[in-house]
Amino acid sequence: MGFERYLEEKSKSEWSLYYINYKYLKNMIMEMSQRFKRGTWTKKDAEHKFTTAIELEIVKVNDFFLLVQKEMEAKLAALKLYLNKNKSINNAVTEESLIQHMDKLAEKLTDLHEFTHVNFTGFKKIIKKHDRYTDMVASPWFLERCKEQTFYCSSNELGNMLVKLSACYTQARQLMGKAEEAKEVIEGGRQNFQRTTTKYWVKQEDIMRVKTLIAKHLPVNIFTSKSARFRTEQTDSAYISSCYYDNPDTMELYEGRLRKTQGAIALRFREYAGGKEIFVERKTHIESWVTGAASIKERFDLDPSDVFDFIRGTYKTEDFIKRLKERKKSEEDIKDAVKLFEEAQYVILQHNLLPTMTTAYYRTAFQIPGNANVRISI
């Protein structure tokens, strides 16, 4: 499918005037190319005309994004104020009206996300076309110019609005007597997760639509540790970096996970943006048809300054116990955490495990706080 047709299909009719005028810019590039060949335009004059035109398009798209964002922020603030004024909602008509209002906000947030995605795709394509047909390079200038625009760096703004919308959905469910049972989140020590997973592919352009559909039923999970992972202005996505350990000569851990061998483990060190701890995580593959159990993820955290000594074996069990006692962990928690600590350290030392691969990505999680019965991650 050509981009012009794609743009036509994806454009929201009432916003049609504010999308990139892709056809106009494409025709300008074709005209520039022809006039260069005939010698009727100098490259300097042509480039001035093109940069002026694309600058106007960038400003048009960005100004409209800011306008819709401001409108959305105001509606979310008004909705939050309305919900705060009510102690319960028992009227079926009011419930239906409230749900419809929130769903319209969700739809508009999805539309705004698609607006930014479609327009930025259009700008990238038009600049690529410009560079190819004119023998001039505009990409570096264009990228720097776009970085100054809110719509280009809109993931934080859109994520913040999603968090606010999710909070409104959650509060509305509580007012309607459909509250989720949240539990206290325990930090530090050993943490275990048993889970069965199902995975799906989602197109990038559909990410916000999927997120808003999930937010109707599960809240965005915002980690509330004192070691904050988010900026003051909350957004839905956390930046996560993981370093996987393996034996570079045999890749035995990778092979075991790839073949889904019963009991195969993955060992990684994970850091969350803004966090002050490093999580040591062990994932163990369990074939449910063999044992009836689910795969397990276990983890404990270390201070970043202790990680190097831990993998060398010089950070001992007694040092770890001291850290846990300083954090006032129970004897049972200490016992469980120490067991995992010693097993992870033993595997690293005995199997000559070294940092082998690093992954980094943004992740949005949906989950009732402290209740991992249902968890959705994107």
Short mmCIF file of C-alpha atoms in Angstrom, two decimals:
data_model
loop_
_atom_site.label_atom_id
_atom_site.label_comp_id
_atom_site.label_asym_id
_atom_site.label_seq_id
_atom_site.Cartn_x
_atom_site.Cartn_y
_atom_site.Cartn_z
CA MET A 1 0.00 0.00 0.00
CA GLY A 2 1.35 3.45 -0.95
CA PHE A 3 1.72 5.96 1.85
CA GLU A 4 -0.82 8.37 0.34
CA ARG A 5 -3.48 5.69 0.51
CA TYR A 6 -2.35 4.67 4.00
CA LEU A 7 -2.56 8.32 5.13
CA GLU A 8 -6.06 8.63 3.69
CA GLU A 9 -7.23 5.48 5.50
CA LYS A 10 -5.69 6.42 8.83
CA SER A 11 -6.67 10.10 8.86
CA LYS A 12 -9.46 11.11 11.21
CA SER A 13 -11.91 13.04 8.99
CA GLU A 14 -12.47 15.97 11.37
CA TRP A 15 -8.69 16.37 11.74
CA SER A 16 -7.92 16.04 8.03
CA LEU A 17 -6.61 19.61 7.64
CA TYR A 18 -3.93 19.07 10.27
CA TYR A 19 -2.11 16.04 8.87
CA ILE A 20 1.05 16.36 6.81
CA ASN A 21 0.26 17.47 3.24
CA TYR A 22 2.23 14.56 1.87
CA LYS A 23 1.02 14.86 -1.72
CA TYR A 24 1.96 18.55 -1.92
CA LEU A 25 5.47 17.92 -0.57
CA LYS A 26 5.99 14.91 -2.85
CA ASN A 27 4.97 16.92 -5.92
CA MET A 28 7.34 19.70 -4.86
CA ILE A 29 10.23 17.23 -4.70
CA MET A 30 9.39 15.87 -8.14
CA GLU A 31 9.26 19.42 -9.50
CA MET A 32 12.61 20.24 -7.88
CA SER A 33 14.17 17.19 -9.48
CA GLN A 34 12.88 18.11 -12.94
CA ARG A 35 13.91 21.76 -12.69
CA PHE A 36 17.41 20.76 -11.57
CA LYS A 37 17.77 18.71 -14.71
CA ARG A 38 16.53 21.59 -16.91
CA GLY A 39 18.64 24.13 -15.03
CA THR A 40 15.70 26.44 -14.29
CA TRP A 41 16.17 26.29 -10.51
CA THR A 42 19.32 26.54 -8.42
CA LYS A 43 19.64 24.06 -5.58
CA LYS A 44 19.86 26.92 -3.08
CA ASP A 45 16.52 28.44 -4.17
CA ALA A 46 14.82 25.05 -4.38
CA GLU A 47 16.04 24.00 -0.96
CA HIS A 48 14.86 27.26 0.58
CA LYS A 49 11.39 26.69 -0.87
CA PHE A 50 11.29 23.08 0.36
CA THR A 51 12.52 23.80 3.90
CA THR A 52 10.01 26.64 4.22
CA ALA A 53 7.18 24.34 3.14
CA ILE A 54 8.12 21.44 5.42
CA GLU A 55 8.70 23.82 8.33
CA LEU A 56 5.11 25.05 7.98
CA GLU A 57 3.90 21.44 7.95
CA ILE A 58 5.88 20.56 11.10
CA VAL A 59 4.52 23.60 12.96
CA LYS A 60 0.95 22.83 11.79
CA VAL A 61 1.11 19.23 13.04
CA ASN A 62 2.76 20.18 16.33
CA ASP A 63 0.35 23.05 17.10
CA PHE A 64 -2.63 20.78 16.56
CA PHE A 65 -1.12 18.08 18.77
CA LEU A 66 -0.65 20.64 21.57
CA LEU A 67 -4.25 21.85 21.13
CA VAL A 68 -5.73 18.35 21.45
CA GLN A 69 -3.37 17.50 24.31
CA LYS A 70 -4.50 20.58 26.25
CA GLU A 71 -8.14 19.67 25.64
CA MET A 72 -7.53 16.08 26.82
CA GLU A 73 -5.70 17.23 29.95
CA ALA A 74 -8.60 19.53 30.85
CA LYS A 75 -11.20 16.78 30.36
CA LEU A 76 -9.17 14.30 32.43
CA ALA A 77 -8.80 16.87 35.23
CA ALA A 78 -12.57 17.54 35.18
CA LEU A 79 -13.30 13.80 35.24
CA LYS A 80 -10.97 13.29 38.20
CA LEU A 81 -12.66 16.15 40.05
CA TYR A 82 -16.10 14.61 39.40
CA LEU A 83 -14.98 11.19 40.66
CA ASN A 84 -13.43 12.70 43.79
CA LYS A 85 -16.72 14.37 44.67
CA ASN A 86 -18.64 11.08 44.69
CA LYS A 87 -18.52 8.38 47.36
CA SER A 88 -20.43 5.84 45.30
CA ILE A 89 -22.32 5.48 42.03
CA ASN A 90 -25.37 3.22 42.21
CA ASN A 91 -27.48 4.62 39.39
CA ALA A 92 -27.36 2.49 36.22
CA VAL A 93 -27.89 5.50 33.94
CA THR A 94 -25.08 7.43 35.62
CA GLU A 95 -22.81 4.38 35.39
CA GLU A 96 -23.47 3.98 31.67
CA SER A 97 -22.97 7.69 31.02
CA LEU A 98 -19.69 7.72 32.95
CA ILE A 99 -18.37 4.65 31.13
CA GLN A 100 -19.27 6.16 27.76
CA HIS A 101 -17.49 9.41 28.68
CA MET A 102 -14.31 7.59 29.69
CA ASP A 103 -14.47 5.42 26.57
CA LYS A 104 -14.67 8.56 24.41
CA LEU A 105 -11.56 9.91 26.16
CA ALA A 106 -9.83 6.58 25.51
CA GLU A 107 -10.79 6.77 21.84
CA LYS A 108 -9.48 10.32 21.55
CA LEU A 109 -6.19 9.34 23.20
CA THR A 110 -5.89 6.52 20.68
CA ASP A 111 -6.63 8.93 17.83
CA LEU A 112 -3.97 11.34 19.08
CA HIS A 113 -1.40 8.54 19.23
CA GLU A 114 -2.27 7.48 15.68
CA PHE A 115 -2.06 11.13 14.60
CA THR A 116 1.53 11.41 15.84
CA HIS A 117 2.52 8.01 14.40
CA VAL A 118 1.06 8.67 10.94
CA ASN A 119 2.49 12.17 10.68
CA PHE A 120 5.97 11.24 11.80
CA THR A 121 5.97 8.32 9.37
CA GLY A 122 4.96 10.75 6.63
CA PHE A 123 7.74 13.19 7.49
CA LYS A 124 10.35 10.42 7.51
CA LYS A 125 9.19 9.16 4.12
CA ILE A 126 9.11 12.61 2.53
CA ILE A 127 12.61 13.45 3.76
CA LYS A 128 13.91 10.13 2.46
CA LYS A 129 12.28 10.88 -0.89
CA HIS A 130 13.81 14.37 -0.89
CA ASP A 131 17.33 13.05 -0.28
CA ARG A 132 16.96 10.42 -2.98
CA TYR A 133 15.59 12.64 -5.76
CA THR A 134 17.48 15.88 -5.14
CA ASP A 135 20.97 14.64 -4.26
CA MET A 136 20.82 16.85 -1.16
CA VAL A 137 20.77 15.68 2.45
CA ALA A 138 18.04 17.07 4.71
CA SER A 139 17.73 14.18 7.18
CA PRO A 140 20.09 15.54 9.92
CA TRP A 141 18.43 18.97 9.88
CA PHE A 142 14.97 17.44 9.87
CA LEU A 143 15.62 15.09 12.81
CA GLU A 144 17.05 17.90 14.94
CA ARG A 145 14.07 20.10 14.08
CA CYS A 146 11.62 17.36 14.96
CA LYS A 147 13.27 16.70 18.31
CA GLU A 148 12.23 20.23 19.28
CA GLN A 149 8.56 19.38 18.66
CA THR A 150 6.27 17.95 21.32
CA PHE A 151 4.50 15.61 18.90
CA TYR A 152 7.82 13.95 17.99
CA CYS A 153 8.67 13.28 21.66
CA SER A 154 5.07 12.61 22.63
CA SER A 155 5.50 9.22 24.33
CA ASN A 156 5.80 10.82 27.79
CA GLU A 157 2.79 13.11 27.26
CA LEU A 158 0.63 10.30 25.89
CA GLY A 159 1.84 7.94 28.62
CA ASN A 160 1.00 10.48 31.31
CA MET A 161 -2.54 10.87 29.95
CA LEU A 162 -2.92 7.08 29.83
CA VAL A 163 -1.92 6.86 33.51
CA LYS A 164 -4.51 9.50 34.41
CA LEU A 165 -7.21 7.77 32.35
CA SER A 166 -6.32 4.42 33.94
CA ALA A 167 -6.62 5.98 37.41
CA CYS A 168 -10.08 7.31 36.48
CA TYR A 169 -11.21 3.90 35.25
CA THR A 170 -9.95 2.35 38.50
CA GLN A 171 -11.66 4.94 40.70
CA ALA A 172 -14.89 4.57 38.72
CA ARG A 173 -14.86 0.79 39.25
CA GLN A 174 -14.43 1.39 42.98
CA LEU A 175 -17.37 3.83 43.07
CA MET A 176 -19.49 1.27 41.24
CA GLY A 177 -18.62 -1.43 43.76
CA LYS A 178 -16.37 -3.31 41.37
CA ALA A 179 -13.12 -2.57 43.16
CA GLU A 180 -10.03 -4.73 42.73
CA GLU A 181 -8.36 -6.21 45.80
CA ALA A 182 -5.00 -4.47 45.96
CA LYS A 183 -2.29 -5.76 48.28
CA GLU A 184 0.79 -4.22 49.82
CA VAL A 185 3.84 -4.47 47.55
CA ILE A 186 6.77 -6.01 49.42
CA GLU A 187 10.13 -4.57 48.44
CA GLY A 188 13.55 -6.14 48.74
CA GLY A 189 14.49 -9.65 49.76
CA ARG A 190 13.37 -12.57 47.62
CA GLN A 191 10.39 -12.27 45.32
CA ASN A 192 8.81 -15.25 43.55
CA PHE A 193 6.42 -15.28 40.59
CA GLN A 194 4.71 -18.36 39.17
CA ARG A 195 3.08 -17.74 35.83
CA THR A 196 1.73 -19.12 32.62
CA THR A 197 2.04 -16.77 29.67
CA THR A 198 0.38 -16.09 26.35
CA LYS A 199 2.05 -13.76 23.86
CA TYR A 200 0.71 -11.74 20.95
CA TRP A 201 2.16 -9.47 18.29
CA VAL A 202 0.76 -5.93 18.20
CA LYS A 203 1.41 -3.44 15.40
CA GLN A 204 3.17 -0.31 16.60
CA GLU A 205 0.35 1.88 15.30
CA ASP A 206 -2.15 -0.08 17.44
CA ILE A 207 -0.25 0.08 20.73
CA MET A 208 -2.29 2.87 22.30
CA ARG A 209 -5.59 1.27 21.23
CA VAL A 210 -4.56 -1.95 22.98
CA LYS A 211 -3.37 -0.05 26.06
CA THR A 212 -6.64 1.86 26.47
CA LEU A 213 -8.69 -1.34 26.04
CA ILE A 214 -6.67 -3.02 28.81
CA ALA A 215 -6.86 0.06 31.07
CA LYS A 216 -10.66 -0.32 31.15
CA HIS A 217 -10.18 -3.54 33.14
CA LEU A 218 -6.72 -3.39 34.74
CA PRO A 219 -4.84 -0.35 36.10
CA VAL A 220 -1.46 0.70 34.77
CA ASN A 221 1.01 -0.69 37.28
CA ILE A 222 3.14 2.16 38.60
CA PHE A 223 5.99 0.98 40.81
CA THR A 224 5.93 3.00 44.05
CA SER A 225 9.29 2.10 45.54
CA LYS A 226 11.26 4.77 47.34
CA SER A 227 13.74 4.01 44.60
CA ALA A 228 11.45 5.71 42.10
CA ARG A 229 11.54 4.44 38.53
CA PHE A 230 9.58 7.35 37.09
CA ARG A 231 10.01 11.08 36.74
CA THR A 232 7.82 13.40 38.80
CA GLU A 233 5.35 13.50 35.91
CA GLN A 234 4.34 9.85 35.72
CA THR A 235 4.24 8.02 32.44
CA ASP A 236 3.06 4.51 31.70
CA SER A 237 6.33 3.08 30.39
CA ALA A 238 9.39 2.15 32.43
CA TYR A 239 12.83 1.85 30.81
CA ILE A 240 14.29 -1.55 31.63
CA SER A 241 17.79 -2.82 30.97
CA SER A 242 18.70 -6.50 31.48
CA CYS A 243 22.12 -8.15 31.27
CA TYR A 244 21.98 -11.92 30.68
CA TYR A 245 24.73 -14.20 32.00
CA ASP A 246 25.87 -17.34 30.20
CA ASN A 247 28.99 -19.34 29.39
CA PRO A 248 30.29 -17.74 26.16
CA ASP A 249 31.87 -21.03 25.05
CA THR A 250 28.85 -23.29 25.47
CA MET A 251 25.84 -20.90 25.72
CA GLU A 252 24.33 -23.64 27.89
CA LEU A 253 21.72 -21.45 29.56
CA TYR A 254 20.56 -20.09 26.21
CA GLU A 255 20.44 -23.58 24.70
CA GLY A 256 18.39 -24.89 27.60
CA ARG A 257 15.85 -22.09 27.33
CA LEU A 258 15.71 -22.38 23.54
CA ARG A 259 15.00 -26.12 23.71
CA LYS A 260 12.61 -25.62 26.65
CA THR A 261 14.48 -28.20 28.67
CA GLN A 262 12.76 -29.08 31.93
CA GLY A 263 14.39 -26.99 34.69
CA ALA A 264 16.37 -24.77 32.26
CA ILE A 265 17.27 -21.43 33.82
CA ALA A 266 17.98 -17.92 32.62
CA LEU A 267 20.05 -15.66 34.87
CA ARG A 268 19.98 -11.91 34.42
CA PHE A 269 20.74 -8.66 36.19
CA ARG A 270 17.97 -6.10 35.71
CA GLU A 271 17.92 -2.35 36.24
CA TYR A 272 14.94 0.00 36.07
CA ALA A 273 15.41 3.63 35.03
CA GLY A 274 15.78 5.80 38.11
CA GLY A 275 16.07 2.77 40.39
CA LYS A 276 18.75 2.47 43.04
CA GLU A 277 18.98 -1.31 43.05
CA ILE A 278 19.97 -4.11 40.70
CA PHE A 279 17.68 -7.14 40.60
CA VAL A 280 19.28 -10.55 40.20
CA GLU A 281 16.64 -12.72 38.53
CA ARG A 282 16.47 -16.44 37.86
CA LYS A 283 13.80 -17.78 35.53
CA THR A 284 13.19 -21.53 35.64
CA HIS A 285 11.32 -23.29 32.85
CA ILE A 286 8.80 -25.85 34.10
CA GLU A 287 6.93 -28.07 31.66
CA SER A 288 3.38 -27.88 32.98
CA TRP A 289 2.39 -31.17 31.35
CA VAL A 290 5.15 -32.91 33.31
CA THR A 291 4.63 -31.44 36.77
CA GLY A 292 1.39 -29.52 36.58
CA ALA A 293 3.29 -26.46 37.87
CA ALA A 294 4.01 -23.15 36.13
CA SER A 295 7.37 -21.62 35.26
CA ILE A 296 8.96 -19.60 38.05
CA LYS A 297 10.72 -16.24 38.22
CA GLU A 298 12.67 -15.54 41.43
CA ARG A 299 14.69 -12.50 42.29
CA PHE A 300 16.50 -10.53 44.96
CA ASP A 301 18.10 -7.11 44.79
CA LEU A 302 21.61 -5.83 45.38
CA ASP A 303 23.12 -2.41 45.75
CA PRO A 304 24.84 -1.57 42.42
CA SER A 305 28.17 -1.19 44.24
CA ASP A 306 27.97 -4.85 45.37
CA VAL A 307 27.25 -6.44 41.98
CA PHE A 308 30.88 -6.85 40.87
CA ASP A 309 31.87 -8.43 44.19
CA PHE A 310 28.84 -10.73 44.03
CA ILE A 311 29.78 -12.20 40.64
CA ARG A 312 33.41 -12.62 41.78
CA GLY A 313 32.28 -14.40 44.93
CA THR A 314 33.79 -11.85 47.33
CA TYR A 315 30.40 -10.51 48.40
CA LYS A 316 29.50 -13.25 50.85
CA THR A 317 26.28 -14.58 52.33
CA GLU A 318 26.96 -12.80 55.62
CA ASP A 319 27.23 -9.47 53.76
CA PHE A 320 23.86 -10.09 52.12
CA ILE A 321 22.24 -11.10 55.43
CA LYS A 322 23.51 -7.88 56.99
CA ARG A 323 21.90 -5.89 54.17
CA LEU A 324 18.57 -7.67 54.68
CA LYS A 325 18.62 -7.20 58.45
CA GLU A 326 19.30 -3.49 57.99
CA ARG A 327 16.12 -3.41 55.90
CA LYS A 328 14.25 -5.16 58.75
CA LYS A 329 13.34 -8.31 56.80
CA SER A 330 11.76 -11.23 58.64
CA GLU A 331 13.74 -14.40 59.35
CA GLU A 332 11.64 -16.30 56.83
CA ASP A 333 12.27 -13.69 54.11
CA ILE A 334 15.99 -13.71 54.88
CA LYS A 335 16.13 -17.51 54.69
CA ASP A 336 14.41 -17.58 51.29
CA ALA A 337 16.49 -14.72 49.88
CA VAL A 338 19.76 -16.22 51.07
CA LYS A 339 18.94 -19.56 49.43
CA LEU A 340 18.44 -17.87 46.04
CA PHE A 341 21.50 -15.66 46.60
CA GLU A 342 23.75 -18.68 47.21
CA GLU A 343 22.31 -20.71 44.32
CA ALA A 344 22.72 -17.84 41.84
CA GLN A 345 26.26 -17.12 42.96
CA TYR A 346 27.18 -20.82 42.80
CA VAL A 347 25.91 -21.13 39.22
CA ILE A 348 27.86 -18.05 38.12
CA LEU A 349 31.12 -19.27 39.63
CA GLN A 350 30.86 -22.97 38.80
CA HIS A 351 29.70 -22.54 35.22
CA ASN A 352 31.96 -19.57 34.43
CA LEU A 353 29.02 -17.35 33.54
CA LEU A 354 29.82 -13.93 32.09
CA PRO A 355 27.77 -11.00 30.75
CA THR A 356 26.68 -12.25 27.32
CA MET A 357 23.78 -10.15 26.08
CA THR A 358 22.02 -6.95 27.07
CA THR A 359 18.44 -5.98 26.22
CA ALA A 360 16.84 -2.57 26.78
CA TYR A 361 13.27 -1.49 26.17
CA TYR A 362 10.29 0.45 27.46
CA ARG A 363 7.57 -1.62 29.11
CA THR A 364 4.03 -0.84 30.18
CA ALA A 365 2.55 -3.18 32.78
CA PHE A 366 -1.09 -3.56 33.80
CA GLN A 367 -1.78 -5.23 37.13
CA ILE A 368 -3.75 -4.81 40.35
CA PRO A 369 -1.12 -3.61 42.87
CA GLY A 370 0.33 -6.55 44.79
CA ASN A 371 -1.91 -9.03 42.96
CA ALA A 372 -0.20 -10.87 40.10
CA ASN A 373 -3.09 -13.21 39.23
CA VAL A 374 -3.47 -11.33 35.95
CA ARG A 375 -0.64 -9.24 34.56
CA ILE A 376 -0.32 -7.80 31.08
CA SER A 377 2.92 -6.33 29.78
CA ILE A 378 3.58 -4.48 26.56
#
